[in-house]
Structures are given as structure tokens and as C-alpha cells.
Amino acid sequence: MRRGMIGLVLLACMPTAHAQTLEDAIVGQYRARGFFSPAPDKPRERLSCRLTGAQTAPLQYALQGKCASANLAGDMQILVDIVAPEQKYEVGVRFAGDNLLGFDSEYTYVGMADGQSVVFEARVQIEGVAHQSKFRIGWSDEGVNRIVETVRARNGGREFVLVDLDVQGQ
Amino acid sequence: MSGLVSLVVRRPWLLLGLVVVLLGVAGGGVLRLAFNDGLSHVFASNNQAFENYVSDQARFSGAGAGIAVHLKAKSFAEPTVLRAAEDFALDLGLLDGVEGSASVFSLRKTPDAQGDTRPLFSADIQQEADLRPLLLPAVRHPLNQGRLLSEDLQNMLVLVQPQSQQLVDLAIVLDDISSLGAEILTSHGVDFSVSGMPALRVSTIELLIRDQMVINVVAAGIGFVLCLIAFKGLVPAMIAGVPAVIALIFVLGFMGYWGTGINTATNALPVLILVLAFADSMHLTFETRRRLATGEGHQTAIVEAFKLAAPPCILASVTTTIAFASLMLSGSELISGLGAAGSIGVLISLCVVLLVNPLLSVIAARFDLKGWTFGHPSQPILFPQGLWQRVLDLCLRRARVVVAITLVGLVVALGIYSQAGARYSFFEYVPENGPDYLALKEVERQFAPLTSYDVMVPVQSPDDGRIEANMLARVGAVHTSLAELYGADRVVSLWSVAQWAMPENPSGAADQLTRLFRRAGLLGTNGFVSSDGELARVAVLAADPGAQQIIKEAADIEATAQRSLGDVGVRVGGLMYMSAVVASEMIFDLNRSFLAAVVFSGVLIAIWMRSLRVGVAALIINVLPISMVGAFLVIGGNQLQFTSGLALTIAFGIAVDDTLHALNRLRPKYLAGAAITPDDIRQAFGSVAPVLTATSVILSFGLGATFLSGMPSIAYFGQLSIAVFILALLADLLALPALLLFIRKGAPS
């Protein structure tokens, strides 16, 4: 009986491994593999990323790392500001590299939590053309598990998947 | 000098304390000892080829040496294998310290009408039923031509460009690449090896560190064992050996504080200092023990032994210092750095031996350790005294014949030696059976050479980096003429990109290339055109055939390129060509250094003995072994290399040591102006021969430790030095007595 009580107390004191919120999910090291398509009519190309997530301030998290395709490599930084905990977030994405495929180097997204994902939206410029971008970060108990970005030209073009990455914690 | 030994006798404990304190200080320097392969400054000089190279390096992006990763599988047409290779190639780009990577997955199709290029392989290529038909176009791609994927689809090459060429950074990148390969490739049955110049440089550092640990310890061990055998007692062996080890620590400490560090040139310096110190210390110990055995008091024996044996030790160190200092005339910072470190190191070592050897003798005497065989003389190393006396008599009886043989031998050897050409290979410091070198050769065998002649074509391009038709035409003319001679798969330039972009009309591809480079952010940084737009590079891939062949081939390439444009401004550059030109000059520099050392030492001996004839005789005796080894190098086809040039110069300085100790026995008579009799010569050489033999044996066996070096050049250095020591001993024992007798006969009474 006594042993059972101790067991219950210990169990209650053990930290949970479940990532309930984006904030929980971000912290850690990740490797992401997937695809990117620079334009709706262009073939997908393989993309690989390595990211490290950490809390940088009480209401700020950062994911930073490097992404590479067979022809390109560049550094990436995603700063996540918590506007309303577990609900509303603001994300700044910054790229660094010689070739950004016509993208600007910095974008700011605003996103709302939706279960175990957050969907961010922003207006982005791709080769000088205004696009609407949806940037979705999904997570599971183990942390971030998918990042998908879809874009559509604001003048009525076809929506296409710009980046689709399967993410695995390391 | 006698003041020093008197001080040692009076204040041994004070001086012992001082030595211990200084040892601590030197130990701090040893911990600061830096290891460097020396590549960054081996060729640094005012040579035009080097200046062009430095300028080209600054103007072309991606000019640093790349890392080559060779992937081997049963077939890359196997989907899971190809996927693993692609994952690996992609993930290489994620490693810290990696600028970028290139692989068969980087290849793209010819640009479409809009100038867009699509990847050669689709992202889902692994799902195809038959990969072979999809992979074969990659093998024949104009930007590949078998250089990234072999025709049998069993070998793949991934090239990695590191961000930095610093050895510390390269070592981390190489480690990360190996870890990544083990993680991604091995489980899919893909073997891999990492090679290229960065890998060779990092493994060279590992060899240098290993060498310092192994060679010095083994040489010190050999020295002690030989001292034990020679003196047949622990105490005299310690008295002879400990000063040498202390001298080594002091010199390593000095190298650490001074920042010389250990590199491919200075690697053999510590062991050289060690064996020299052993030899000097042995001379002092031998003489002290001999005097103790005759019943002299210990103070008198130590002081008198010092007075007799120290001067030739000093003079021998001075000649060795001169030999080292002569290397400072070299145009190479690496060689002149060795010269400076060697000259100061020899003097430090001399001071340590002259202080510590009598100090230990005094302390041994204070503890009454004479009974521990310190005061029991014996002939060193079972010297065959009877045989030697008979040989010496014969040499003196047949002095004219011996002198004639010596002079003829010298003239013949010098004649052959003067024909020596320079030989240099970029890889002469690397073990031929080492994994990195074998991996590199395998890459060159399977794909293409990793080294190249870089033809620099003067062009004019606008400030914004655009490719213009005129520029492309000039590059095309040079490229085509060289491709006819060396094969299309061996020539890479902007023309290769034009042939891919517009296969039907490469000369019309200028605008297309401008768009492509602009889109990829590579205008001015594409490695084909210099950042200032004044030069275009045409690379002719070629394995390193050795300096002489490189210079000849480069002249042919330059002439061909100049003819194709009618422009004499076209020149050959690149690391392989520059190193061949500069190395050849430096090797002849070493010969000049050697000549300077010869002249200086001759003058010094003449002044010391106050006899021009003796100075000339000493020169003959000491040039003979060097020229014989040099002649042997020419006959054997080895010619003069960096290593042999260094070995001969330094060994000359050391070889003089024997001559000085022999002449030292006759010096009082020379200084007094007395006539030298055959008996004087017989007596002098009779007594000095055993110790000369013993020190030569110590030097040779001590330097024998270099055979354990992982670097072939250091083992070669040891072989040549030992050959010089043995020949020098023979010349000193057989030819010098006859020569001294001969010049005595011819001298006016």
C-alpha cells in the first residue's frame, strides 16, 4: 500500500513529455526532409533542413538552422513571438543566402493556434509578385512534426505548395 | 668558458636549482607548441609565380581546396541506395563550416526558353522502376562527363567546399562528414572515403603530433642504451644522456614560445638537436671519465675535460648553426623559419649541455658515485683498437694514394652532383600507403584528377559582372584548343557552362549565362571569371606528375593557349603550377645555402687552426661525404628534393663535428707552430677514433628513430643524414690523417 502511494507520488512528479503547445514543441533539435517548389509550374525539388529551437525570452522562441537543396544552401531563422499564450503568435522569418529564388529575405507572419498546429499568414513577394502565404507548423507529442507553406498569387493564381517538410526530433 | 665550469664546481646546487626553474619555464613553452602543416607559408616568397597565385586566389571565389567524398555501392541504380546518397549530399550542405557541395544531384537540364533550369532528376526519382536510363544522362552531362558519377554507376563523387582553410576548422568539417556518412550511407551498403587536399593536410598534422611523441622518445631511449653500452655504467650514461633530454625540452620550449611550432620542415629538428646534444655530452663525459680513471681529482678532471672537449663542441655547434643560418637565405618562409629555429636551437642545446653535463659530473662526484663505473674507463662500444691502428698505419704509409683517391672521388662526386635537377611533388610529405593518399588516388582513377593547371585568360567584362560575347569567345578559343590536346572531359571553364546552356550555339550563350548567374547570385563569384572581371579561368585537370614535368606541361599549355588567341598575356597559374615553380627555385636555394655553409665553416676552421691548409683539408673532408650522397641521389634518379637539400646542408654542419674533434688533438701543435709528425697524427687519431665512432653510432642510431616517422620525407631525411655521418666518419678516420700528413710534407719547414 505504502509502496503504491510512493509510486503514485513519483508518477505525479515526473515531467510530461507531451508537447501541448507550440511553445513546448519548438524547443529541441530537428532534422527536416521534404520538398520545395519555386513556382506552381516547376517540379518539386528535395530539401533538407537542420533546425534548433530554443526559448530566447519569456515570450519568444527561436528556430534557427540551415536548409539545403542539391543546388542551394542558406541559413534560416524563425522567431516566434507569443502575442497570447497558446493562442496567437507572430513569426518573423529571415533567410540568408546568395540565392533566395526571388524571395525577399524577411517576412512577418501572424498565426492562430488550431489544435496541434498553428497556421500563420502573410503577404510575401516572390520575384516581385505579391503572394498570399499560409505557413502551418504542426506538432505531436514528440515536438514539431511538419512544416507546410502554401502560396497563391494575390492576382488569382493557382495555389501551390512552396515547402513541405517532415520534421523529426533528434 | 673555464669561468663557467669553475662556477659549476663551486655552486652546483644553486645552478641545479636554476636549471630546474628554467625547465619549468621551458615546459610552459612545450605546452604552447603549435602544429602546422606549413602549406600556408611553404611557398610564401617573392617569386612571380607565387605573387600571381596569391592575386588569383583573391580574385576567384571558391579557390580554396575542396574535400572529395567518394561513395561506392554495388549500384546507385538501386532506389534506396540512390536515396541515401541524395540524403547525404543534401545534408552535407547543412554542416557547419560547409560553404556548399556539388554532386550528380546538382546537375540540371538545359535552360528552357524562359531561362529556367529544371533538376536533372525529379524529386521522386527513387520511385521509378528502372533508374539506369535516368542516371546515364547524368554520366554524360556536359558539366559532369564522368567526373561525379562513373559509367558503371558504382562510384559517385560529392565535392564539398569548406568555408575556411584553417586546419582546426577543416578537422571539424572532416569529422562531421565522416559522422554523417556513417549515419546515412553505411546502413544502405554504401562505402565512403573522404579525401582531397584538406584531408591530407589534417592527417599531416596528426602525423606530426605522433612523430614528436614517438621519434623523440625512441631517439632518447636509443641514446641512453648506447651510452650504457659505451660507458658500461648507469651513472656515466645518465651524465651523458640527461643533458641531451633537458636540451630537447629547452629547444621545444623555445619553439613553443617563439611560435615556430612543428611543421613539415621543423618536424626533424627536435630529434636532430637531441642527437647532437647526446654527441656533445658524450664527448665531455668520455673525457671526464678518462681523466678520473687516471687518478685526477674529480674537480680537476671535470675542469680539464671541459677545457679540452668543450671548444670543439662549441665550434661544431657554430658550424651547425652556420649551416642552419644559411637556410635563412631561402626565399621560403618555411625553410628560413627552420633555419632560424635550428640556429637558435643548436646554440640553446650547446649551452644546456655545457652547463648540465659538468653539473651532473660534479653532483655524481659529491655523492661519490665514481665507484658506479663513472671512474672506470673502457673503450666505447668495443672499439677494435688493434685493427684501427693497423688501418691508420696503412693510411699514413700510403698517404699519397689515399689523398689521390680522396681528390678523384671528390671531383667525380662533385661533377655528378652538379648535374642534379630539382624534384618536387606536392605529396612528398604524405605516406604513399596512407589511407588519405590512397583515397585521393582512387578518386583520381575513378573520376578525374583533383589538381589542375589553371589557364588565366585576360578578358574585359563590365563592372556589373555580365558575361559578354567577346569574353565567351576568348574563353571558347582557349578551351577548345586545350580540349583537342587533353580531351574534352579534362577541360573545365565558362565554355563548359555555355556548352550545357546552348549546346547548338555555345558562343551565343553570353546573355543566357548572365541571366543564370544573376539568378543564382553567382555574378562575379562563379569561379570561372574573376571578381574584377579581368581574368577568366580555364582549368586543365591533371594529376601531379612532379615538378619538372609540371613546368614542362605548363609551358606547352601556355603556348597552346597563347596561340589560340594570339595573346601572350595568357598565362598558367594554380596551386600545382605555382608550387612546382617555387619549389624548384627553393631547392636550388638550398644548394646555395649549402655552399654558403661550406665557405663559412672552411674559413672558421682555418682561423681556429690558424692554418689555411688545414682549413682547405677540412673542407675537402667534409664536402666529400655530402657530394658522394648527392651523386648517389643523381645516379639513383631521386635528384634534389626539399628533404635531401635540407638533409645535406644540416648534415654537413654536423659532419664537421668529427673533423673538429680530430683536429682539436693536434691544435696545440699547430698553434705553437711546431712541426706535425706522423706520430702526432697517429696518436691524435688513435685516441679520438673510438669516441668519434661512438658519437657517430649514437647520431646514426638516434636519427634511426626517424624511420618510425609516418612521413616518408622525415624517414628519408634520417636515411640521408645517417649516410652522411657514416661517410663523414670514414673520411675523417681514413682520409684526414693522410691529408694532414700530405699537407705537412708539402709545407715549408
Coordinates of C-alpha atoms in Angstrom, one line a residue, chain B residues 297-662:
Chain B
G297 CA 90.8 14.6 -8.6
H298 CA 87.2 15.0 -9.6
Q299 CA 87.3 18.8 -9.8
T300 CA 90.5 18.8 -11.8
A301 CA 89.2 16.0 -14.1
I302 CA 85.9 17.8 -14.7
V303 CA 87.5 21.2 -15.3
E304 CA 90.3 19.9 -17.6
A305 CA 87.9 17.6 -19.5
F306 CA 85.7 20.6 -20.1
K307 CA 88.6 22.7 -21.3
L308 CA 89.7 20.1 -23.8
A309 CA 86.3 18.8 -25.1
A310 CA 84.2 22.0 -24.9
P311 CA 86.0 24.1 -27.6
P312 CA 85.4 21.6 -30.5
C313 CA 81.8 21.1 -29.2
I314 CA 81.4 24.9 -29.4
L315 CA 83.0 25.1 -32.9
A316 CA 80.9 22.2 -34.2
S317 CA 77.8 23.9 -32.9
V318 CA 78.9 27.1 -34.6
T319 CA 79.3 25.3 -37.9
T320 CA 75.9 23.6 -37.5
T321 CA 74.5 27.0 -36.6
I322 CA 76.0 28.4 -39.8
A323 CA 74.5 25.5 -41.8
F324 CA 71.1 26.3 -40.3
A325 CA 71.5 30.0 -40.6
S326 CA 72.4 29.6 -44.3
L327 CA 68.8 28.2 -44.8
M328 CA 67.6 31.7 -43.8
L329 CA 68.8 32.8 -47.3
S330 CA 66.0 30.7 -48.7
G331 CA 63.0 32.5 -50.3
S332 CA 60.6 30.2 -48.5
E333 CA 59.3 31.4 -45.1
L334 CA 59.1 27.8 -44.1
I335 CA 62.7 27.0 -44.8
S336 CA 64.0 30.2 -43.5
G337 CA 61.9 29.6 -40.3
L338 CA 63.6 26.2 -40.0
G339 CA 67.0 28.0 -40.4
A340 CA 66.2 30.5 -37.7
A341 CA 64.8 27.9 -35.3
G342 CA 67.6 25.5 -36.0
S343 CA 70.4 28.0 -35.4
I344 CA 69.0 29.3 -32.1
G345 CA 68.0 25.7 -31.1
V346 CA 71.6 24.4 -31.6
L347 CA 73.0 27.2 -29.5
I348 CA 70.5 26.7 -26.8
S349 CA 71.3 23.0 -26.8
L350 CA 75.1 23.7 -26.6
C351 CA 74.6 26.0 -23.6
V352 CA 72.5 23.4 -21.8
V353 CA 75.0 20.6 -22.4
L354 CA 78.0 22.7 -21.4
L355 CA 76.2 23.6 -18.2
V356 CA 74.3 20.5 -17.2
N357 CA 77.0 17.8 -18.2
P358 CA 79.7 19.1 -15.8
L359 CA 77.0 19.9 -13.2
L360 CA 75.9 16.3 -13.2
S361 CA 79.5 15.2 -13.1
V362 CA 80.1 17.4 -10.0
I363 CA 77.0 16.1 -8.3
A364 CA 77.9 12.5 -9.0
A365 CA 81.4 13.1 -7.6
R366 CA 79.9 14.7 -4.5
F367 CA 77.8 11.6 -3.9
D368 CA 80.9 9.6 -4.5
L369 CA 79.4 7.8 -7.4
K370 CA 82.7 7.3 -9.1
G371 CA 82.5 3.7 -8.0
W372 CA 79.4 3.3 -10.1
T373 CA 81.7 2.8 -13.0
F374 CA 81.9 6.5 -13.5
G375 CA 85.6 6.3 -12.9
H376 CA 86.2 3.0 -14.7
P377 CA 87.3 3.7 -18.2
S378 CA 86.7 1.3 -21.0
Q379 CA 86.9 1.6 -24.8
P380 CA 83.5 2.8 -26.0
I381 CA 81.4 0.3 -28.0
L382 CA 84.1 -2.4 -28.0
F383 CA 86.2 -0.4 -30.5
P384 CA 88.6 -2.6 -32.4
Q385 CA 91.7 -0.7 -31.4
G386 CA 94.3 -3.1 -32.8
L387 CA 92.7 -3.2 -36.3
W388 CA 92.2 0.5 -36.3
Q389 CA 96.0 1.1 -35.5
R390 CA 96.9 -1.1 -38.5
V391 CA 94.5 0.7 -40.8
L392 CA 95.8 4.1 -39.6
D393 CA 99.4 3.0 -40.2
L394 CA 98.4 1.9 -43.7
C395 CA 96.7 5.2 -44.5
L396 CA 99.7 7.1 -43.3
R397 CA 102.2 4.9 -45.2
R398 CA 100.1 5.3 -48.4
A399 CA 99.2 8.9 -47.8
R400 CA 99.7 10.0 -51.4
V401 CA 97.5 7.2 -52.7
V402 CA 94.8 7.9 -50.1
V403 CA 94.9 11.6 -50.9
A404 CA 94.7 10.9 -54.7
I405 CA 91.7 8.6 -54.2
T406 CA 90.1 11.2 -52.0
L407 CA 90.6 14.0 -54.5
V408 CA 89.5 12.0 -57.5
G409 CA 86.5 10.8 -55.6
L410 CA 85.6 14.3 -54.6
V411 CA 85.9 15.6 -58.2
V412 CA 83.9 12.8 -59.7
A413 CA 81.2 13.1 -57.0
L414 CA 81.0 16.8 -57.3
G415 CA 80.8 16.5 -61.1
I416 CA 77.8 14.1 -60.8
Y417 CA 76.2 16.1 -58.0
S418 CA 76.4 19.3 -60.1
Q419 CA 74.1 17.7 -62.6
A420 CA 71.3 17.3 -60.0
G421 CA 67.9 18.6 -61.0
A422 CA 65.1 19.6 -58.7
R423 CA 62.4 17.2 -57.9
Y424 CA 59.3 18.1 -56.1
S425 CA 55.9 16.5 -55.6
F426 CA 53.0 18.1 -53.8
F427 CA 52.5 14.8 -52.0
E428 CA 56.1 14.0 -50.9
Y429 CA 55.2 14.6 -47.2
V430 CA 52.3 12.1 -47.4
P431 CA 52.8 8.4 -46.8
E432 CA 52.1 6.6 -50.1
N433 CA 50.3 3.8 -48.4
G434 CA 48.3 6.1 -46.1
P435 CA 44.5 5.9 -46.3
D436 CA 44.1 9.5 -47.3
Y437 CA 46.6 9.4 -50.1
L438 CA 45.2 6.1 -51.4
A439 CA 41.7 7.5 -51.3
L440 CA 42.8 10.5 -53.3
K441 CA 44.5 8.4 -55.9
E442 CA 41.3 6.2 -56.1
V443 CA 39.2 9.3 -56.7
E444 CA 41.6 10.5 -59.4
R445 CA 41.5 7.0 -61.0
Q446 CA 37.7 6.7 -60.9
F447 CA 36.7 10.2 -61.8
A448 CA 39.2 12.9 -62.7
P449 CA 42.3 14.5 -61.3
L450 CA 41.7 16.8 -58.3
T451 CA 44.5 19.0 -59.3
S452 CA 44.7 21.3 -62.4
Y453 CA 46.6 23.8 -64.4
D454 CA 44.6 27.0 -64.3
V455 CA 45.0 28.9 -67.5
M456 CA 44.3 32.6 -66.9
V457 CA 42.8 34.3 -69.9
P458 CA 42.7 38.2 -69.8
V459 CA 39.2 39.3 -70.6
Q460 CA 37.3 42.5 -70.2
S461 CA 33.9 42.5 -68.7
P462 CA 31.5 45.2 -67.5
D463 CA 31.6 46.3 -63.8
D464 CA 28.3 44.5 -63.1
G465 CA 29.8 41.1 -63.9
R466 CA 27.8 40.4 -67.0
I467 CA 29.2 37.8 -69.4
E468 CA 29.8 39.3 -72.8
A469 CA 30.1 37.6 -76.2
N470 CA 33.7 38.7 -76.6
M471 CA 34.7 37.2 -73.3
L472 CA 33.0 34.0 -74.1
A473 CA 34.6 33.8 -77.5
R474 CA 38.1 34.2 -76.0
V475 CA 37.4 31.5 -73.3
G476 CA 35.9 29.3 -76.0
A477 CA 39.0 29.6 -78.2
V478 CA 41.4 28.6 -75.4
H479 CA 39.0 25.9 -74.1
T480 CA 38.6 24.3 -77.5
S481 CA 42.3 24.3 -78.3
L482 CA 43.2 22.7 -74.9
A483 CA 40.3 20.2 -75.2
E484 CA 41.7 19.0 -78.5
L485 CA 45.0 18.2 -76.8
Y486 CA 43.9 16.9 -73.4
G487 CA 40.4 15.7 -74.0
A488 CA 37.0 17.4 -73.5
D489 CA 36.5 15.7 -70.2
R490 CA 39.7 17.3 -68.8
V491 CA 39.0 20.9 -69.5
V492 CA 36.5 23.0 -67.5
S493 CA 35.7 26.6 -68.0
L494 CA 32.9 29.1 -68.7
W495 CA 32.7 27.4 -72.1
S496 CA 31.6 24.2 -70.4
V497 CA 28.7 26.0 -68.9
A498 CA 27.9 27.6 -72.3
Q499 CA 28.0 24.2 -74.0
W500 CA 25.4 23.0 -71.5
A501 CA 23.3 26.1 -71.7
M502 CA 23.2 26.3 -75.5
P503 CA 24.5 23.0 -76.9
E504 CA 23.9 24.1 -80.5
N505 CA 25.5 27.5 -80.2
P506 CA 27.7 27.9 -77.1
S507 CA 29.2 31.2 -78.4
G508 CA 25.7 32.7 -78.3
A509 CA 25.1 31.8 -74.7
A510 CA 26.6 35.0 -73.1
D511 CA 23.2 36.6 -72.2
Q512 CA 21.8 33.2 -71.1
L513 CA 24.8 32.7 -68.8
T514 CA 24.4 36.2 -67.4
R515 CA 20.8 35.5 -66.5
L516 CA 21.6 32.2 -65.0
F517 CA 24.5 33.5 -62.8
R518 CA 22.4 36.5 -61.8
R519 CA 19.5 34.3 -60.8
A520 CA 21.8 32.1 -58.8
G521 CA 23.6 35.0 -57.2
L522 CA 26.8 34.0 -58.9
L523 CA 27.7 37.0 -61.0
G524 CA 31.3 37.7 -60.2
T525 CA 31.5 34.7 -57.8
N526 CA 31.1 31.8 -60.1
G527 CA 34.8 30.7 -60.0
F528 CA 35.1 31.0 -63.8
V529 CA 35.5 34.8 -64.1
S530 CA 37.5 36.8 -61.6
S531 CA 35.6 39.2 -59.3
D532 CA 37.1 42.2 -61.1
G533 CA 36.1 40.8 -64.5
E534 CA 39.7 40.9 -65.8
L535 CA 40.5 37.2 -65.9
A536 CA 38.7 34.0 -67.0
R537 CA 39.9 30.7 -65.7
V538 CA 40.2 27.6 -67.9
A539 CA 41.1 24.6 -65.8
V540 CA 43.0 21.6 -67.3
L541 CA 42.5 18.7 -64.9
A542 CA 45.8 16.8 -64.4
A543 CA 47.3 14.6 -61.7
D544 CA 50.5 15.8 -60.2
P545 CA 53.4 14.4 -62.3
G546 CA 56.2 16.0 -60.3
A547 CA 57.7 19.5 -60.6
Q548 CA 59.9 19.1 -63.7
Q549 CA 57.0 17.6 -65.7
I550 CA 54.6 20.2 -64.4
I551 CA 56.8 23.0 -65.6
K552 CA 57.2 21.4 -69.0
E553 CA 53.5 20.6 -69.4
A554 CA 52.5 24.1 -68.2
A555 CA 54.8 25.6 -70.9
D556 CA 53.0 23.5 -73.6
I557 CA 49.6 24.5 -72.2
E558 CA 50.6 28.2 -72.1
A559 CA 51.9 28.1 -75.6
T560 CA 48.8 26.4 -76.9
A561 CA 46.5 28.8 -75.2
Q562 CA 48.5 31.9 -76.4
R563 CA 48.5 30.6 -80.0
S564 CA 44.7 30.1 -79.9
L565 CA 44.2 33.8 -79.1
G566 CA 47.4 35.3 -80.4
D567 CA 47.8 36.8 -77.0
V568 CA 50.9 36.4 -74.9
G569 CA 49.1 37.7 -71.9
V570 CA 47.6 34.3 -71.3
R571 CA 49.4 32.5 -68.5
V572 CA 49.3 29.3 -66.5
G573 CA 48.6 29.5 -62.7
G574 CA 47.1 27.4 -60.0
L575 CA 48.5 25.8 -56.9
M576 CA 50.1 22.8 -58.7
Y577 CA 52.0 25.0 -61.1
M578 CA 53.0 27.6 -58.5
S579 CA 54.2 25.0 -56.1
A580 CA 56.3 23.3 -58.8
V581 CA 58.0 26.6 -59.9
V582 CA 58.6 27.9 -56.4
A583 CA 59.7 24.5 -55.0
S584 CA 62.3 24.1 -57.9
E585 CA 63.7 27.5 -57.1
M586 CA 63.8 26.8 -53.4
I587 CA 65.6 23.5 -53.9
F588 CA 68.4 25.4 -55.7
D589 CA 68.2 28.0 -52.9
L590 CA 69.1 25.2 -50.6
N591 CA 72.1 24.4 -52.7
R592 CA 73.2 28.0 -52.4
S593 CA 72.7 27.8 -48.6
F594 CA 74.9 24.7 -48.6
L595 CA 77.6 26.5 -50.5
A596 CA 77.5 29.4 -48.0
A597 CA 77.7 27.0 -45.1
V598 CA 80.8 25.3 -46.7
V599 CA 82.6 28.5 -47.2
F600 CA 81.9 29.8 -43.7
S601 CA 82.9 26.6 -42.0
G602 CA 86.1 26.4 -44.0
V603 CA 87.1 29.9 -43.1
L604 CA 86.2 29.3 -39.5
I605 CA 88.3 26.2 -39.2
A606 CA 91.2 27.9 -40.9
I607 CA 91.0 30.7 -38.4
W608 CA 90.6 28.3 -35.5
M609 CA 93.6 26.2 -36.5
R610 CA 95.5 29.3 -37.8
S611 CA 96.2 27.4 -41.0
L612 CA 94.7 27.9 -44.4
R613 CA 95.9 24.5 -45.5
V614 CA 94.1 22.7 -42.6
G615 CA 91.0 24.8 -43.4
V616 CA 91.1 23.5 -47.0
A617 CA 91.8 20.0 -45.9
A618 CA 88.8 20.1 -43.5
L619 CA 86.7 21.4 -46.4
I620 CA 87.7 18.5 -48.7
I621 CA 87.0 16.0 -45.9
N622 CA 83.5 17.4 -45.2
V623 CA 82.4 18.2 -48.7
L624 CA 83.4 14.6 -49.8
P625 CA 80.6 12.8 -47.9
I626 CA 78.0 15.3 -49.0
S627 CA 78.9 15.2 -52.6
M628 CA 79.0 11.4 -52.5
V629 CA 75.5 11.2 -51.2
G630 CA 74.5 13.9 -53.7
A631 CA 76.0 11.9 -56.6
F632 CA 74.2 8.9 -55.3
L633 CA 70.9 10.8 -55.4
V634 CA 71.5 11.8 -59.0
I635 CA 72.5 8.3 -60.1
G636 CA 69.5 6.8 -58.3
G637 CA 67.2 9.2 -60.1
N638 CA 66.0 10.9 -56.9
Q639 CA 67.5 14.3 -57.8
L640 CA 67.4 17.1 -55.3
Q641 CA 64.3 17.4 -53.2
F642 CA 63.4 19.7 -50.3
T643 CA 64.2 16.9 -47.9
S644 CA 67.6 16.0 -49.5
G645 CA 68.6 19.6 -49.8
L646 CA 67.8 20.2 -46.1
A647 CA 69.5 16.9 -45.0
L648 CA 72.7 17.6 -46.9
T649 CA 73.0 21.2 -45.6
I650 CA 72.3 20.3 -42.0
A651 CA 74.3 17.0 -42.1
F652 CA 77.3 19.0 -43.4
G653 CA 77.2 21.2 -40.3
I654 CA 77.1 18.1 -38.1
A655 CA 79.7 16.2 -40.1
V656 CA 82.2 18.9 -39.3
D657 CA 82.0 17.9 -35.7
D658 CA 84.1 14.8 -36.2
T659 CA 86.8 16.7 -38.0
L660 CA 86.9 19.4 -35.3
H661 CA 87.4 16.8 -32.5
A662 CA 90.1 15.2 -34.5

